[in-house]
């Protein structure tokens, strides 16, 4: 299959999400689990995008954050509202994230940041774009000149040990990096590494609906995406470390 031919489908899918997200504020906010929220808008976006993709690409599976689904040799993975906690409070850092995954790696990506009026897209071997402008990662090579974002803290029964690691990492970054940010949406974290607005993002988790679109953006923008042990990132990785190539060694040292 020609993956490039599926980019218009991905673009329209996230545009459907944008139209819903920007049409009204959420009317209901409920807890899926401890400190993990879902709104009526998350559900409406996923349902609308599912219907569209089932019609346009009936032979390709879909896994969504809210309703799950089936993986296959080729499958879409969707986060209908990445940054739900931000969105529920009216914070405009949220996105619709869609990737096409082949085997263990994403091959098409679209991320729409609707309240920032920016759409990021990538196709394997064709580069990464913000709108129609090709983008690239930064040239940062020292932590002292790097703006680094962190993924959210862990929640749930085993959150304590996981968050001790995050706090230790935050302490090291606070002492050495130019700036540290916690944005609350992996889609924006990864898109902004691809765009050179962030120099690295360290996400100590890997939920495919959160990460797979952004992972392709970073790679196509000339960046690296790794697991915490330094191996190449795949859909099965435990963590998602995206960075400018010049920061590889110093960031991995922080994770040892």
Short mmCIF file of C-alpha atoms in Angstrom, two decimals:
data_model
loop_
_atom_site.label_atom_id
_atom_site.label_comp_id
_atom_site.label_asym_id
_atom_site.label_seq_id
_atom_site.Cartn_x
_atom_site.Cartn_y
_atom_site.Cartn_z
CA UNK A 1 0.00 0.00 0.00
CA UNK A 2 1.18 3.52 -0.83
CA UNK A 3 1.29 5.18 2.58
CA UNK A 4 1.51 8.66 1.05
CA UNK A 5 -1.95 8.18 -0.46
CA UNK A 6 -3.36 7.79 3.05
CA UNK A 7 -2.11 11.17 4.27
CA UNK A 8 -5.25 13.03 3.05
CA UNK A 9 -7.35 10.52 4.97
CA UNK A 10 -5.34 11.17 8.14
CA UNK A 11 -5.58 14.93 7.66
CA UNK A 12 -9.34 14.82 7.23
CA UNK A 13 -9.73 12.52 10.23
CA UNK A 14 -8.02 14.97 12.59
CA UNK A 15 -9.91 17.85 10.96
CA UNK A 16 -13.14 16.10 11.91
CA UNK A 17 -11.84 16.01 15.46
CA UNK A 18 -10.90 19.70 15.34
CA UNK A 19 -14.38 20.71 14.27
CA UNK A 20 -15.93 18.86 17.20
CA UNK A 21 -13.38 20.03 19.78
CA UNK A 22 -13.77 23.68 18.79
CA UNK A 23 -17.55 23.59 18.46
CA UNK A 24 -18.41 23.55 22.17
CA UNK A 25 -17.04 23.18 25.67
CA UNK A 26 -17.30 19.76 27.31
CA UNK A 27 -20.64 19.17 29.00
CA UNK A 28 -19.57 16.17 31.07
CA UNK A 29 -16.26 15.21 32.67
CA UNK A 30 -16.02 11.79 34.29
CA UNK A 31 -13.26 9.67 35.79
CA UNK A 32 -12.13 6.59 33.84
CA UNK A 33 -9.79 5.60 36.65
CA UNK A 34 -7.80 7.35 39.37
CA UNK A 35 -7.05 10.90 38.17
CA UNK A 36 -7.73 9.93 34.53
CA UNK A 37 -10.56 11.84 32.86
CA UNK A 38 -12.79 11.51 29.83
CA UNK A 39 -15.22 14.10 28.50
CA UNK A 40 -18.19 13.84 26.19
CA UNK A 41 -16.01 15.51 23.54
CA UNK A 42 -13.38 12.72 23.70
CA UNK A 43 -16.14 10.21 23.04
CA UNK A 44 -17.76 12.25 20.27
CA UNK A 45 -14.45 12.71 18.44
CA UNK A 46 -13.55 9.05 18.64
CA UNK A 47 -16.96 7.96 17.39
CA UNK A 48 -16.89 10.41 14.46
CA UNK A 49 -13.33 9.53 13.44
CA UNK A 50 -14.07 5.80 13.75
CA UNK A 51 -17.03 6.17 11.42
CA UNK A 52 -14.97 8.15 8.90
CA UNK A 53 -12.00 5.75 8.90
CA UNK A 54 -14.26 2.68 8.69
CA UNK A 55 -15.78 4.18 5.57
CA UNK A 56 -12.54 5.40 3.96
CA UNK A 57 -10.20 2.54 4.94
CA UNK A 58 -12.40 -0.46 5.79
CA UNK A 59 -9.51 -2.93 5.58
CA UNK A 60 -7.37 -1.11 8.15
CA UNK A 61 -7.95 -1.71 11.87
CA UNK A 62 -8.32 1.01 14.47
CA UNK A 63 -7.33 1.24 18.13
CA UNK A 64 -8.70 4.26 19.99
CA UNK A 65 -7.95 5.40 23.51
CA UNK A 66 -11.59 5.34 24.57
CA UNK A 67 -13.02 2.27 22.82
CA UNK A 68 -9.98 0.09 22.11
CA UNK A 69 -10.03 -2.03 18.97
CA UNK A 70 -8.02 -4.55 17.01
CA UNK A 71 -4.43 -4.29 15.83
CA UNK A 72 -3.39 -5.84 12.56
CA UNK A 73 -0.50 -5.75 10.13
CA UNK A 74 -1.63 -2.17 9.41
CA UNK A 75 -3.72 -0.21 11.91
CA UNK A 76 -4.73 3.29 12.85
CA UNK A 77 -4.23 4.46 16.44
CA UNK A 78 -6.18 7.47 17.69
CA UNK A 79 -6.15 9.76 20.69
CA UNK A 80 -9.34 11.78 20.19
CA UNK A 81 -8.36 14.43 22.75
CA UNK A 82 -4.77 14.24 23.92
CA UNK A 83 -4.49 16.46 26.98
CA UNK A 84 -8.01 15.86 28.29
CA UNK A 85 -7.20 17.36 31.71
CA UNK A 86 -6.06 20.56 29.98
CA UNK A 87 -9.11 20.59 27.72
CA UNK A 88 -11.55 20.05 30.58
CA UNK A 89 -10.19 23.17 32.30
CA UNK A 90 -10.10 25.35 29.19
CA UNK A 91 -6.31 25.21 28.82
CA UNK A 92 -5.61 25.34 25.06
CA UNK A 93 -2.85 22.71 25.09
CA UNK A 94 -4.62 19.73 23.59
CA UNK A 95 -4.56 17.82 20.33
CA UNK A 96 -6.08 15.15 18.13
CA UNK A 97 -3.44 12.54 17.38
CA UNK A 98 -3.67 9.86 14.67
CA UNK A 99 -1.03 7.47 13.36
CA UNK A 100 -0.97 4.60 10.91
CA UNK A 101 1.17 1.79 12.29
CA UNK A 102 2.81 -0.90 10.19
CA UNK A 103 4.30 -3.68 12.28
CA UNK A 104 6.05 -1.93 15.17
CA UNK A 105 6.50 1.54 13.65
CA UNK A 106 4.29 4.39 12.52
CA UNK A 107 4.29 5.29 8.82
CA UNK A 108 1.70 8.11 8.62
CA UNK A 109 1.01 10.75 11.25
CA UNK A 110 -1.32 13.70 11.76
CA UNK A 111 -1.56 15.84 14.90
CA UNK A 112 -3.97 18.77 15.05
CA UNK A 113 -3.50 21.32 17.84
CA UNK A 114 -6.85 23.04 17.29
CA UNK A 115 -6.56 25.96 19.70
CA UNK A 116 -3.09 26.78 18.35
CA UNK A 117 -4.29 26.47 14.74
CA UNK A 118 -1.48 24.12 13.75
CA UNK A 119 -1.57 20.77 11.97
CA UNK A 120 1.51 18.55 11.92
CA UNK A 121 1.86 15.72 9.41
CA UNK A 122 4.44 13.16 8.34
CA UNK A 123 4.77 10.16 6.07
CA UNK A 124 7.71 7.79 6.39
CA UNK A 125 10.56 8.91 4.10
CA UNK A 126 8.74 12.12 3.06
CA UNK A 127 9.61 14.49 5.92
CA UNK A 128 7.63 16.25 8.65
CA UNK A 129 5.52 19.36 8.17
CA UNK A 130 3.71 22.06 10.13
CA UNK A 131 1.00 23.02 7.67
CA UNK A 132 2.85 23.23 4.37
CA UNK A 133 6.23 24.10 5.91
CA UNK A 134 8.85 21.42 6.33
CA UNK A 135 10.22 21.29 9.88
CA UNK A 136 13.33 19.99 11.60
CA UNK A 137 14.63 19.35 15.09
CA UNK A 138 16.95 21.75 16.86
CA UNK A 139 20.72 21.61 16.79
CA UNK A 140 21.06 21.59 20.58
CA UNK A 141 24.03 19.61 21.83
CA UNK A 142 24.34 20.67 25.48
CA UNK A 143 21.80 20.27 28.25
CA UNK A 144 22.46 23.82 29.45
CA UNK A 145 21.03 25.14 26.17
CA UNK A 146 18.12 22.71 26.01
CA UNK A 147 14.43 23.16 26.80
CA UNK A 148 13.19 19.74 27.91
CA UNK A 149 9.63 18.65 28.59
CA UNK A 150 8.50 15.81 30.82
CA UNK A 151 5.49 13.58 30.50
CA UNK A 152 2.85 13.53 33.21
CA UNK A 153 3.34 11.85 36.56
CA UNK A 154 2.10 8.28 36.88
CA UNK A 155 -1.23 7.48 38.50
CA UNK A 156 -2.67 4.28 39.91
CA UNK A 157 -1.67 1.67 42.46
CA UNK A 158 2.01 1.50 41.43
CA UNK A 159 2.46 5.24 40.93
CA UNK A 160 4.76 5.74 43.95
CA UNK A 161 7.92 4.02 42.63
CA UNK A 162 7.35 5.36 39.12
CA UNK A 163 7.02 8.92 40.38
CA UNK A 164 10.14 8.68 42.49
CA UNK A 165 12.01 8.13 39.23
CA UNK A 166 10.27 11.14 37.70
CA UNK A 167 11.09 13.33 40.69
CA UNK A 168 14.74 12.29 40.57
CA UNK A 169 14.84 13.10 36.87
CA UNK A 170 13.16 16.46 37.47
CA UNK A 171 15.79 17.31 40.08
CA UNK A 172 18.63 16.55 37.66
CA UNK A 173 17.03 18.47 34.81
CA UNK A 174 16.22 21.41 37.06
CA UNK A 175 19.89 21.69 37.97
CA UNK A 176 21.26 21.32 34.43
CA UNK A 177 18.77 22.14 31.66
CA UNK A 178 18.04 25.63 30.39
CA UNK A 179 14.32 25.14 31.14
CA UNK A 180 11.99 22.28 32.09
CA UNK A 181 8.34 22.12 31.02
CA UNK A 182 5.39 19.81 31.73
CA UNK A 183 2.86 20.53 28.98
CA UNK A 184 0.29 17.81 29.61
CA UNK A 185 -0.05 16.45 26.10
CA UNK A 186 2.39 14.00 24.54
CA UNK A 187 1.16 14.98 21.07
CA UNK A 188 2.37 18.55 21.57
CA UNK A 189 5.56 17.43 23.34
CA UNK A 190 6.59 15.32 20.37
CA UNK A 191 5.37 17.71 17.68
CA UNK A 192 7.34 20.53 19.27
CA UNK A 193 10.51 18.45 19.40
CA UNK A 194 10.02 17.83 15.69
CA UNK A 195 9.49 21.58 15.17
CA UNK A 196 12.59 22.55 17.17
CA UNK A 197 10.53 24.37 19.81
CA UNK A 198 11.58 21.81 22.39
CA UNK A 199 14.97 20.14 22.29
CA UNK A 200 13.87 16.94 24.01
CA UNK A 201 10.91 15.31 25.68
CA UNK A 202 11.13 12.50 28.20
CA UNK A 203 7.94 10.49 28.53
CA UNK A 204 8.39 7.53 30.87
CA UNK A 205 5.49 5.65 29.32
CA UNK A 206 4.38 4.59 25.85
CA UNK A 207 0.67 4.43 25.19
CA UNK A 208 0.44 4.16 21.40
CA UNK A 209 -2.44 6.62 21.02
CA UNK A 210 -0.35 9.20 22.89
CA UNK A 211 2.94 8.69 21.10
CA UNK A 212 2.94 6.98 17.72
CA UNK A 213 2.00 9.99 15.60
CA UNK A 214 4.55 12.22 17.31
CA UNK A 215 7.27 9.59 17.10
CA UNK A 216 7.08 9.62 13.30
CA UNK A 217 7.10 13.43 13.24
CA UNK A 218 10.32 13.54 15.25
CA UNK A 219 12.05 10.92 13.13
CA UNK A 220 11.04 12.57 9.86
CA UNK A 221 12.26 15.90 11.25
CA UNK A 222 15.73 14.43 11.80
CA UNK A 223 15.41 13.62 15.49
CA UNK A 224 15.87 10.45 17.50
CA UNK A 225 13.18 8.55 19.38
CA UNK A 226 14.43 5.94 21.82
CA UNK A 227 13.35 3.74 24.68
CA UNK A 228 14.97 4.53 28.05
CA UNK A 229 17.67 1.91 27.43
CA UNK A 230 18.76 3.65 24.22
CA UNK A 231 17.18 1.17 21.82
CA UNK A 232 15.07 2.45 18.93
CA UNK A 233 11.52 3.24 19.95
CA UNK A 234 8.73 0.93 18.78
CA UNK A 235 5.07 0.53 19.66
CA UNK A 236 6.20 -1.99 22.31
CA UNK A 237 8.72 0.28 24.06
CA UNK A 238 8.30 1.12 27.72
CA UNK A 239 9.26 4.81 27.40
CA UNK A 240 9.34 7.50 24.73
CA UNK A 241 12.47 9.64 24.66
CA UNK A 242 12.53 12.10 21.73
CA UNK A 243 15.40 14.49 21.20
CA UNK A 244 17.77 16.35 18.96
CA UNK A 245 20.62 13.98 18.01
CA UNK A 246 23.22 16.07 19.82
CA UNK A 247 21.51 15.43 23.16
CA UNK A 248 21.38 11.64 22.92
CA UNK A 249 24.22 10.72 25.25
CA UNK A 250 23.58 13.32 27.93
CA UNK A 251 19.87 12.54 28.18
CA UNK A 252 20.42 8.78 28.29
CA UNK A 253 22.94 9.31 31.10
CA UNK A 254 20.18 10.90 33.16
CA UNK A 255 18.05 7.77 32.75
CA UNK A 256 20.69 5.24 33.82
#
